[in-house]
Amino acid sequence: QVQLVESGGGLVQAGGSLSLSCAASGRTVSYYAMGWFRQAPGKEREFVAAISGGAGTTNYADSVKGRFSIRRDNAKNTLYLQMNSLKPEDTAVYYCATRNGYSSSGTYSAPVSYSYWGQGTQVTVSS
C-alpha cells in the first residue's frame, strides 16, 4: 500500500522560503517518478515540479523555475520541495504524487499520469 504524507507548509511573507517534505511508504522514491502539484481555491491542480526515477532528471513549471528545487533523499525515502523567493501567487495546497512503472529519466507534468497522492499541505504567502 502506497502512502505519501506531506509536511512543511505554513504561512510565510513574500520573499521568504519554505521546504516541503513528502514521506513515502510502500514505494521507493529512488525508483519511481514523483512530482509536486498545487491547487489554489477555484483553480485546477497544476504542475509544479517532477523528478524521474533512476537518474533523477528534474522538470519545473515555468512559473517556479529558478525559485523552487525538487530533490529526494533515498536513505529517508522522502521527496522534498525547496521553495525560495515565494510570491503571493504561490499560495495553494501542495500535493506530492507518484506513479506506477519504472522511469529512469522521464518526468511527468500531467496529474493524470500519477496514481497516488498525498493529502496536501497548505502554503500561504502574504504580501
Short mmCIF file of N, CA, C and O in Angstrom, two decimals:
data_model
loop_
_atom_site.label_atom_id
_atom_site.label_comp_id
_atom_site.label_asym_id
_atom_site.label_seq_id
_atom_site.Cartn_x
_atom_site.Cartn_y
_atom_site.Cartn_z
N GLN A 1 0.85 -1.19 0.00
CA GLN A 1 0.00 0.00 0.00
C GLN A 1 0.88 1.24 0.00
O GLN A 1 1.73 1.42 0.86
N VAL A 2 0.68 2.10 -0.96
CA VAL A 2 1.48 3.31 -1.09
C VAL A 2 0.84 4.43 -0.28
O VAL A 2 -0.35 4.70 -0.40
N GLN A 3 1.64 5.08 0.54
CA GLN A 3 1.19 6.25 1.29
C GLN A 3 2.19 7.37 1.13
O GLN A 3 3.40 7.15 1.22
N LEU A 4 1.68 8.56 0.91
CA LEU A 4 2.50 9.76 0.80
C LEU A 4 1.99 10.77 1.82
O LEU A 4 0.78 11.06 1.85
N VAL A 5 2.88 11.30 2.63
CA VAL A 5 2.49 12.24 3.68
C VAL A 5 3.32 13.50 3.55
O VAL A 5 4.54 13.48 3.78
N GLU A 6 2.65 14.61 3.19
CA GLU A 6 3.34 15.89 3.05
C GLU A 6 3.40 16.61 4.39
O GLU A 6 2.52 16.45 5.24
N SER A 7 4.42 17.44 4.52
CA SER A 7 4.55 18.31 5.69
C SER A 7 5.41 19.50 5.32
O SER A 7 6.05 19.50 4.25
N GLY A 8 5.41 20.51 6.19
CA GLY A 8 6.27 21.66 5.98
C GLY A 8 5.58 22.92 5.50
O GLY A 8 6.21 23.96 5.37
N GLY A 9 4.30 22.82 5.22
CA GLY A 9 3.59 24.02 4.80
C GLY A 9 3.43 25.01 5.93
O GLY A 9 3.74 24.72 7.09
N GLY A 10 2.95 26.20 5.59
CA GLY A 10 2.74 27.21 6.61
C GLY A 10 2.52 28.57 6.01
O GLY A 10 2.28 28.70 4.80
N LEU A 11 2.63 29.58 6.84
CA LEU A 11 2.45 30.96 6.45
C LEU A 11 3.82 31.64 6.39
O LEU A 11 4.60 31.54 7.34
N VAL A 12 4.08 32.32 5.28
CA VAL A 12 5.37 32.98 5.11
C VAL A 12 5.15 34.28 4.36
O VAL A 12 4.20 34.41 3.58
N GLN A 13 6.00 35.25 4.61
CA GLN A 13 5.91 36.52 3.90
C GLN A 13 6.52 36.39 2.50
O GLN A 13 7.39 35.53 2.26
N ALA A 14 6.06 37.23 1.62
CA ALA A 14 6.61 37.26 0.27
C ALA A 14 8.13 37.45 0.33
O ALA A 14 8.63 38.25 1.13
N GLY A 15 8.83 36.69 -0.50
CA GLY A 15 10.29 36.73 -0.48
C GLY A 15 10.92 35.68 0.41
O GLY A 15 12.13 35.44 0.34
N GLY A 16 10.10 35.05 1.23
CA GLY A 16 10.59 34.05 2.16
C GLY A 16 10.74 32.67 1.52
O GLY A 16 10.53 32.50 0.31
N SER A 17 11.07 31.70 2.37
CA SER A 17 11.32 30.34 1.91
C SER A 17 10.57 29.33 2.76
O SER A 17 10.29 29.57 3.94
N LEU A 18 10.26 28.21 2.15
CA LEU A 18 9.69 27.06 2.85
C LEU A 18 10.25 25.80 2.22
O LEU A 18 10.56 25.78 1.01
N SER A 19 10.33 24.74 3.02
CA SER A 19 10.75 23.45 2.49
C SER A 19 9.67 22.43 2.80
O SER A 19 9.32 22.22 3.96
N LEU A 20 9.12 21.83 1.76
CA LEU A 20 8.09 20.81 1.91
C LEU A 20 8.72 19.42 1.86
O LEU A 20 9.70 19.20 1.12
N SER A 21 8.17 18.52 2.62
CA SER A 21 8.63 17.13 2.62
C SER A 21 7.47 16.22 2.25
O SER A 21 6.31 16.53 2.53
N CYS A 22 7.81 15.09 1.65
CA CYS A 22 6.81 14.07 1.31
C CYS A 22 7.41 12.72 1.67
O CYS A 22 8.27 12.21 0.94
N ALA A 23 6.97 12.18 2.80
CA ALA A 23 7.47 10.89 3.25
C ALA A 23 6.68 9.78 2.58
O ALA A 23 5.44 9.76 2.64
N ALA A 24 7.39 8.86 1.95
CA ALA A 24 6.74 7.78 1.20
C ALA A 24 6.88 6.45 1.94
O ALA A 24 7.94 6.16 2.50
N SER A 25 5.82 5.68 1.92
CA SER A 25 5.88 4.30 2.41
C SER A 25 5.22 3.41 1.37
O SER A 25 4.32 3.85 0.63
N GLY A 26 5.70 2.18 1.26
CA GLY A 26 5.19 1.28 0.24
C GLY A 26 5.65 1.63 -1.16
O GLY A 26 5.13 1.11 -2.15
N ARG A 27 6.63 2.53 -1.23
CA ARG A 27 7.12 2.99 -2.54
C ARG A 27 8.54 3.51 -2.34
O ARG A 27 8.78 4.32 -1.45
N THR A 28 9.47 3.06 -3.22
CA THR A 28 10.85 3.52 -3.14
C THR A 28 11.02 4.74 -4.02
O THR A 28 10.88 4.67 -5.24
N VAL A 29 11.28 5.88 -3.42
CA VAL A 29 11.29 7.14 -4.16
C VAL A 29 12.39 7.17 -5.22
O VAL A 29 12.27 7.89 -6.20
N SER A 30 13.44 6.39 -5.04
CA SER A 30 14.54 6.43 -6.00
C SER A 30 14.20 5.68 -7.28
O SER A 30 14.89 5.84 -8.28
N TYR A 31 13.15 4.90 -7.26
CA TYR A 31 12.83 4.03 -8.40
C TYR A 31 11.72 4.59 -9.28
O TYR A 31 11.74 4.42 -10.48
N TYR A 32 10.77 5.30 -8.65
CA TYR A 32 9.59 5.77 -9.38
C TYR A 32 9.62 7.28 -9.58
O TYR A 32 10.13 8.01 -8.74
N ALA A 33 9.05 7.73 -10.67
CA ALA A 33 8.90 9.16 -10.89
C ALA A 33 7.95 9.75 -9.86
O ALA A 33 6.96 9.12 -9.48
N MET A 34 8.27 10.94 -9.42
CA MET A 34 7.43 11.63 -8.44
C MET A 34 7.27 13.09 -8.85
O MET A 34 8.05 13.62 -9.65
N GLY A 35 6.26 13.72 -8.29
CA GLY A 35 6.02 15.11 -8.65
C GLY A 35 5.36 15.89 -7.54
O GLY A 35 4.83 15.33 -6.58
N TRP A 36 5.45 17.21 -7.66
CA TRP A 36 4.74 18.15 -6.80
C TRP A 36 3.73 18.92 -7.65
O TRP A 36 4.07 19.38 -8.75
N PHE A 37 2.55 19.07 -7.12
CA PHE A 37 1.48 19.84 -7.75
C PHE A 37 0.90 20.80 -6.71
O PHE A 37 1.14 20.65 -5.52
N ARG A 38 0.14 21.75 -7.17
CA ARG A 38 -0.54 22.66 -6.25
C ARG A 38 -1.91 23.02 -6.78
O ARG A 38 -2.14 22.96 -8.00
N GLN A 39 -2.76 23.40 -5.86
CA GLN A 39 -4.12 23.78 -6.24
C GLN A 39 -4.57 24.94 -5.37
O GLN A 39 -4.65 24.82 -4.14
N ALA A 40 -4.85 26.05 -6.02
CA ALA A 40 -5.37 27.23 -5.34
C ALA A 40 -6.89 27.19 -5.38
O ALA A 40 -7.48 26.53 -6.25
N PRO A 41 -7.55 27.88 -4.47
CA PRO A 41 -9.02 27.87 -4.44
C PRO A 41 -9.61 28.30 -5.78
O PRO A 41 -9.19 29.31 -6.36
N GLY A 42 -10.55 27.52 -6.28
CA GLY A 42 -11.22 27.84 -7.52
C GLY A 42 -10.42 27.57 -8.78
O GLY A 42 -10.86 27.89 -9.89
N LYS A 43 -9.25 26.98 -8.61
CA LYS A 43 -8.39 26.69 -9.78
C LYS A 43 -8.13 25.20 -9.89
O LYS A 43 -8.29 24.45 -8.93
N GLU A 44 -7.70 24.79 -11.07
CA GLU A 44 -7.36 23.40 -11.28
C GLU A 44 -5.99 23.09 -10.67
O GLU A 44 -5.16 23.98 -10.48
N ARG A 45 -5.79 21.81 -10.40
CA ARG A 45 -4.49 21.39 -9.90
C ARG A 45 -3.45 21.59 -10.99
O ARG A 45 -3.66 21.22 -12.14
N GLU A 46 -2.31 22.18 -10.63
CA GLU A 46 -1.30 22.48 -11.63
C GLU A 46 0.05 21.90 -11.25
O GLU A 46 0.39 21.77 -10.08
N PHE A 47 0.81 21.61 -12.26
CA PHE A 47 2.14 21.03 -12.12
C PHE A 47 3.10 22.07 -11.54
O PHE A 47 3.08 23.24 -11.93
N VAL A 48 3.96 21.59 -10.64
CA VAL A 48 5.00 22.45 -10.06
C VAL A 48 6.39 21.92 -10.44
O VAL A 48 7.19 22.64 -11.01
N ALA A 49 6.67 20.67 -10.09
CA ALA A 49 7.99 20.09 -10.34
C ALA A 49 7.88 18.59 -10.36
O ALA A 49 6.97 18.01 -9.76
N ALA A 50 8.83 17.95 -11.05
CA ALA A 50 8.84 16.49 -11.12
C ALA A 50 10.28 16.00 -11.15
O ALA A 50 11.20 16.72 -11.55
N ILE A 51 10.44 14.76 -10.71
CA ILE A 51 11.74 14.11 -10.72
C ILE A 51 11.54 12.68 -11.17
O ILE A 51 10.58 12.00 -10.78
N SER A 52 12.43 12.21 -12.04
CA SER A 52 12.31 10.84 -12.54
C SER A 52 12.87 9.86 -11.54
O SER A 52 13.58 10.23 -10.59
N GLY A 53 12.56 8.59 -11.73
CA GLY A 53 13.28 7.56 -11.01
C GLY A 53 14.68 7.44 -11.59
O GLY A 53 15.03 8.15 -12.54
N GLY A 54 15.48 6.57 -11.00
CA GLY A 54 16.80 6.34 -11.56
C GLY A 54 17.68 7.58 -11.60
O GLY A 54 18.16 8.06 -10.58
N ALA A 55 17.83 8.13 -12.78
CA ALA A 55 18.76 9.25 -13.00
C ALA A 55 18.40 10.51 -12.23
O ALA A 55 19.24 11.37 -12.02
N GLY A 56 17.15 10.65 -11.82
CA GLY A 56 16.76 11.84 -11.08
C GLY A 56 16.65 13.08 -11.94
O GLY A 56 16.91 14.19 -11.47
N THR A 57 16.27 12.91 -13.17
CA THR A 57 16.03 14.06 -14.04
C THR A 57 14.91 14.92 -13.47
O THR A 57 13.91 14.40 -12.98
N THR A 58 15.08 16.24 -13.52
CA THR A 58 14.07 17.13 -12.96
C THR A 58 13.43 18.00 -14.03
O THR A 58 13.99 18.23 -15.10
N ASN A 59 12.24 18.49 -13.71
CA ASN A 59 11.48 19.34 -14.62
C ASN A 59 10.65 20.28 -13.78
O ASN A 59 10.15 19.89 -12.71
N TYR A 60 10.53 21.54 -14.22
CA TYR A 60 9.82 22.55 -13.44
C TYR A 60 8.83 23.31 -14.31
O TYR A 60 9.07 23.53 -15.50
N ALA A 61 7.76 23.75 -13.68
CA ALA A 61 6.87 24.68 -14.33
C ALA A 61 7.60 26.01 -14.52
O ALA A 61 8.43 26.40 -13.69
N ASP A 62 7.28 26.71 -15.59
CA ASP A 62 7.95 27.99 -15.86
C ASP A 62 7.78 28.97 -14.71
O ASP A 62 8.67 29.77 -14.42
N SER A 63 6.64 28.90 -14.05
CA SER A 63 6.33 29.87 -13.00
C SER A 63 7.21 29.71 -11.76
O SER A 63 7.30 30.63 -10.94
N VAL A 64 7.86 28.56 -11.60
CA VAL A 64 8.68 28.33 -10.41
C VAL A 64 10.15 28.11 -10.75
O VAL A 64 10.98 27.98 -9.84
N LYS A 65 10.48 28.09 -12.02
CA LYS A 65 11.85 27.81 -12.43
C LYS A 65 12.79 28.86 -11.83
O LYS A 65 12.52 30.06 -11.88
N GLY A 66 13.89 28.38 -11.27
CA GLY A 66 14.86 29.28 -10.66
C GLY A 66 14.55 29.63 -9.22
O GLY A 66 15.40 30.20 -8.51
N ARG A 67 13.34 29.31 -8.75
CA ARG A 67 12.95 29.60 -7.36
C ARG A 67 12.74 28.33 -6.54
O ARG A 67 13.02 28.31 -5.35
N PHE A 68 12.21 27.29 -7.18
CA PHE A 68 11.91 26.04 -6.49
C PHE A 68 12.91 24.96 -6.92
O PHE A 68 13.42 24.98 -8.05
N SER A 69 13.12 24.00 -6.01
CA SER A 69 14.03 22.90 -6.30
C SER A 69 13.47 21.60 -5.74
O SER A 69 13.14 21.54 -4.55
N ILE A 70 13.37 20.59 -6.58
CA ILE A 70 12.88 19.29 -6.15
C ILE A 70 14.07 18.35 -5.98
O ILE A 70 15.02 18.38 -6.76
N ARG A 71 14.04 17.57 -4.92
CA ARG A 71 15.10 16.58 -4.69
C ARG A 71 14.53 15.45 -3.88
O ARG A 71 13.45 15.56 -3.30
N ARG A 72 15.28 14.37 -3.82
CA ARG A 72 14.85 13.24 -3.00
C ARG A 72 16.01 12.76 -2.15
O ARG A 72 17.18 12.91 -2.53
N ASP A 73 15.67 12.20 -1.00
CA ASP A 73 16.66 11.60 -0.11
C ASP A 73 16.35 10.11 -0.09
O ASP A 73 15.37 9.69 0.54
N ASN A 74 17.16 9.34 -0.78
CA ASN A 74 16.86 7.91 -0.91
C ASN A 74 16.94 7.19 0.43
O ASN A 74 16.15 6.28 0.69
N ALA A 75 17.86 7.61 1.28
CA ALA A 75 18.01 6.95 2.58
C ALA A 75 16.78 7.16 3.46
O ALA A 75 16.38 6.27 4.21
N LYS A 76 16.17 8.34 3.34
CA LYS A 76 14.98 8.64 4.14
C LYS A 76 13.69 8.33 3.37
O LYS A 76 12.60 8.49 3.92
N ASN A 77 13.85 7.93 2.11
CA ASN A 77 12.69 7.64 1.25
C ASN A 77 11.71 8.82 1.26
O ASN A 77 10.49 8.65 1.42
N THR A 78 12.27 10.00 1.07
CA THR A 78 11.48 11.23 1.18
C THR A 78 11.77 12.15 0.00
O THR A 78 12.91 12.26 -0.45
N LEU A 79 10.72 12.78 -0.47
CA LEU A 79 10.80 13.77 -1.55
C LEU A 79 10.70 15.15 -0.93
O LEU A 79 9.95 15.34 0.05
N TYR A 80 11.44 16.12 -1.47
CA TYR A 80 11.43 17.48 -0.93
C TYR A 80 11.13 18.49 -2.04
O TYR A 80 11.41 18.26 -3.21
N LEU A 81 10.60 19.62 -1.61
CA LEU A 81 10.46 20.77 -2.50
C LEU A 81 10.94 22.00 -1.74
O LEU A 81 10.29 22.43 -0.78
N GLN A 82 12.07 22.53 -2.14
CA GLN A 82 12.60 23.76 -1.55
C GLN A 82 12.04 24.93 -2.33
O GLN A 82 12.22 25.01 -3.55
N MET A 83 11.36 25.82 -1.63
CA MET A 83 10.72 26.96 -2.27
C MET A 83 11.34 28.25 -1.76
O MET A 83 11.25 28.54 -0.56
N ASN A 84 11.96 29.00 -2.63
CA ASN A 84 12.59 30.27 -2.29
C ASN A 84 11.90 31.41 -3.04
O ASN A 84 11.18 31.18 -4.02
N SER A 85 12.14 32.62 -2.58
CA SER A 85 11.59 33.82 -3.20
C SER A 85 10.09 33.66 -3.44
O SER A 85 9.57 33.92 -4.54
N LEU A 86 9.40 33.25 -2.42
CA LEU A 86 7.97 32.97 -2.56
C LEU A 86 7.17 34.22 -2.86
O LEU A 86 7.49 35.32 -2.39
N LYS A 87 6.11 34.02 -3.65
CA LYS A 87 5.23 35.11 -4.06
C LYS A 87 3.80 34.80 -3.59
O LYS A 87 3.46 33.62 -3.40
N PRO A 88 2.98 35.82 -3.43
CA PRO A 88 1.58 35.56 -3.04
C PRO A 88 0.88 34.58 -3.98
O PRO A 88 0.05 33.78 -3.52
N GLU A 89 1.22 34.61 -5.23
CA GLU A 89 0.58 33.70 -6.20
C GLU A 89 1.02 32.24 -6.03
O GLU A 89 0.48 31.35 -6.70
N ASP A 90 1.98 31.98 -5.16
CA ASP A 90 2.36 30.61 -4.84
C ASP A 90 1.43 29.99 -3.79
O ASP A 90 1.54 28.80 -3.49
N THR A 91 0.54 30.79 -3.24
CA THR A 91 -0.39 30.30 -2.23
C THR A 91 -1.29 29.22 -2.81
O THR A 91 -1.94 29.40 -3.84
N ALA A 92 -1.29 28.06 -2.15
CA ALA A 92 -2.07 26.92 -2.64
C ALA A 92 -1.88 25.75 -1.66
O ALA A 92 -1.03 25.82 -0.76
N VAL A 93 -2.65 24.70 -1.88
CA VAL A 93 -2.38 23.42 -1.23
C VAL A 93 -1.43 22.67 -2.14
O VAL A 93 -1.68 22.54 -3.35
N TYR A 94 -0.33 22.19 -1.56
CA TYR A 94 0.69 21.50 -2.32
C TYR A 94 0.58 19.98 -2.08
O TYR A 94 0.47 19.54 -0.92
N TYR A 95 0.62 19.23 -3.17
CA TYR A 95 0.48 17.78 -3.12
C TYR A 95 1.71 17.12 -3.74
O TYR A 95 2.22 17.59 -4.76
N CYS A 96 2.13 16.01 -3.15
CA CYS A 96 3.11 15.18 -3.83
C CYS A 96 2.39 13.97 -4.41
O CYS A 96 1.30 13.59 -3.95
N ALA A 97 3.00 13.39 -5.43
CA ALA A 97 2.37 12.28 -6.13
C ALA A 97 3.45 11.36 -6.68
O ALA A 97 4.58 11.78 -6.93
N THR A 98 3.06 10.11 -6.92
CA THR A 98 3.94 9.15 -7.55
C THR A 98 3.13 8.29 -8.50
O THR A 98 1.90 8.21 -8.40
N ARG A 99 3.82 7.70 -9.44
CA ARG A 99 3.14 6.91 -10.45
C ARG A 99 3.70 5.50 -10.48
O ARG A 99 4.76 5.24 -9.96
N ASN A 100 2.96 4.62 -11.08
CA ASN A 100 3.43 3.26 -11.26
C ASN A 100 4.35 3.16 -12.47
O ASN A 100 4.32 4.00 -13.36
N GLY A 101 5.17 2.15 -12.49
CA GLY A 101 6.04 1.94 -13.63
C GLY A 101 7.38 2.64 -13.46
O GLY A 101 7.43 3.81 -13.11
N TYR A 102 8.44 1.92 -13.70
CA TYR A 102 9.77 2.49 -13.57
C TYR A 102 10.05 3.46 -14.70
O TYR A 102 9.68 3.25 -15.85
N SER A 103 10.72 4.57 -14.34
CA SER A 103 11.12 5.55 -15.34
C SER A 103 12.51 6.02 -14.99
O SER A 103 12.71 6.67 -13.98
N SER A 104 13.49 5.70 -15.82
CA SER A 104 14.86 6.05 -15.50
C SER A 104 15.15 7.53 -15.67
O SER A 104 16.01 8.09 -15.01
N SER A 105 14.42 8.18 -16.57
CA SER A 105 14.70 9.59 -16.82
C SER A 105 13.45 10.41 -17.16
O SER A 105 13.55 11.61 -17.32
N GLY A 106 12.32 9.77 -17.29
CA GLY A 106 11.13 10.51 -17.67
C GLY A 106 10.50 11.25 -16.52
O GLY A 106 10.45 10.76 -15.39
N THR A 107 10.04 12.47 -16.80
CA THR A 107 9.28 13.24 -15.82
C THR A 107 7.90 13.51 -16.40
O THR A 107 7.73 13.55 -17.62
N TYR A 108 6.95 13.72 -15.53
CA TYR A 108 5.55 13.79 -15.95
C TYR A 108 4.90 15.01 -15.32
O TYR A 108 4.97 15.20 -14.11
N SER A 109 4.25 15.82 -16.14
CA SER A 109 3.65 17.06 -15.65
C SER A 109 2.13 17.02 -15.60
O SER A 109 1.52 17.97 -15.11
N ALA A 110 1.52 15.97 -16.12
CA ALA A 110 0.06 15.89 -16.12
C ALA A 110 -0.42 15.12 -14.90
O ALA A 110 0.06 14.02 -14.62
N PRO A 111 -1.37 15.68 -14.15
CA PRO A 111 -1.89 14.97 -12.97
C PRO A 111 -2.38 13.56 -13.26
O PRO A 111 -2.22 12.67 -12.43
N VAL A 112 -2.93 13.34 -14.46
CA VAL A 112 -3.46 12.02 -14.79
C VAL A 112 -2.37 10.96 -14.91
O VAL A 112 -2.65 9.77 -14.91
N SER A 113 -1.12 11.40 -14.96
CA SER A 113 -0.01 10.46 -15.07
C SER A 113 0.33 9.80 -13.74
O SER A 113 1.12 8.87 -13.70
N TYR A 114 -0.24 10.31 -12.67
CA TYR A 114 0.09 9.86 -11.33
C TYR A 114 -1.03 9.03 -10.72
O TYR A 114 -2.21 9.33 -10.90
N SER A 115 -0.62 8.02 -9.96
CA SER A 115 -1.57 7.07 -9.41
C SER A 115 -1.84 7.28 -7.92
O SER A 115 -2.90 6.90 -7.42
N TYR A 116 -0.89 7.86 -7.22
CA TYR A 116 -1.01 8.01 -5.77
C TYR A 116 -0.71 9.45 -5.38
O TYR A 116 0.24 10.07 -5.90
N TRP A 117 -1.51 9.95 -4.42
CA TRP A 117 -1.42 11.34 -3.99
C TRP A 117 -1.39 11.43 -2.47
O TRP A 117 -2.03 10.62 -1.79
N GLY A 118 -0.68 12.43 -1.97
CA GLY A 118 -0.75 12.73 -0.56
C GLY A 118 -1.97 13.55 -0.24
O GLY A 118 -2.77 13.89 -1.14
N GLN A 119 -2.13 13.91 1.03
CA GLN A 119 -3.31 14.64 1.46
C GLN A 119 -3.16 16.15 1.27
O GLN A 119 -4.14 16.89 1.35
N GLY A 120 -1.95 16.60 1.02
CA GLY A 120 -1.71 18.02 0.76
C GLY A 120 -1.28 18.79 1.99
O GLY A 120 -1.60 18.42 3.13
N THR A 121 -0.55 19.87 1.77
CA THR A 121 -0.14 20.77 2.83
C THR A 121 -0.32 22.21 2.35
O THR A 121 0.02 22.54 1.21
N GLN A 122 -0.88 23.04 3.21
CA GLN A 122 -1.22 24.41 2.82
C GLN A 122 0.01 25.32 2.89
O GLN A 122 0.72 25.34 3.89
N VAL A 123 0.21 26.07 1.83
CA VAL A 123 1.24 27.11 1.79
C VAL A 123 0.54 28.43 1.54
O VAL A 123 -0.20 28.58 0.55
N THR A 124 0.77 29.39 2.43
CA THR A 124 0.17 30.70 2.29
C THR A 124 1.28 31.74 2.31
O THR A 124 2.08 31.79 3.25
N VAL A 125 1.33 32.56 1.27
CA VAL A 125 2.34 33.60 1.16
C VAL A 125 1.65 34.95 1.25
O VAL A 125 0.80 35.28 0.41
N SER A 126 2.01 35.71 2.26
CA SER A 126 1.38 37.02 2.46
C SER A 126 2.21 38.11 1.78
O SER A 126 3.43 38.03 1.69
N SER A 127 1.50 39.13 1.31
CA SER A 127 2.19 40.22 0.61
C SER A 127 2.64 41.30 1.56
O SER A 127 2.30 41.31 2.73
#
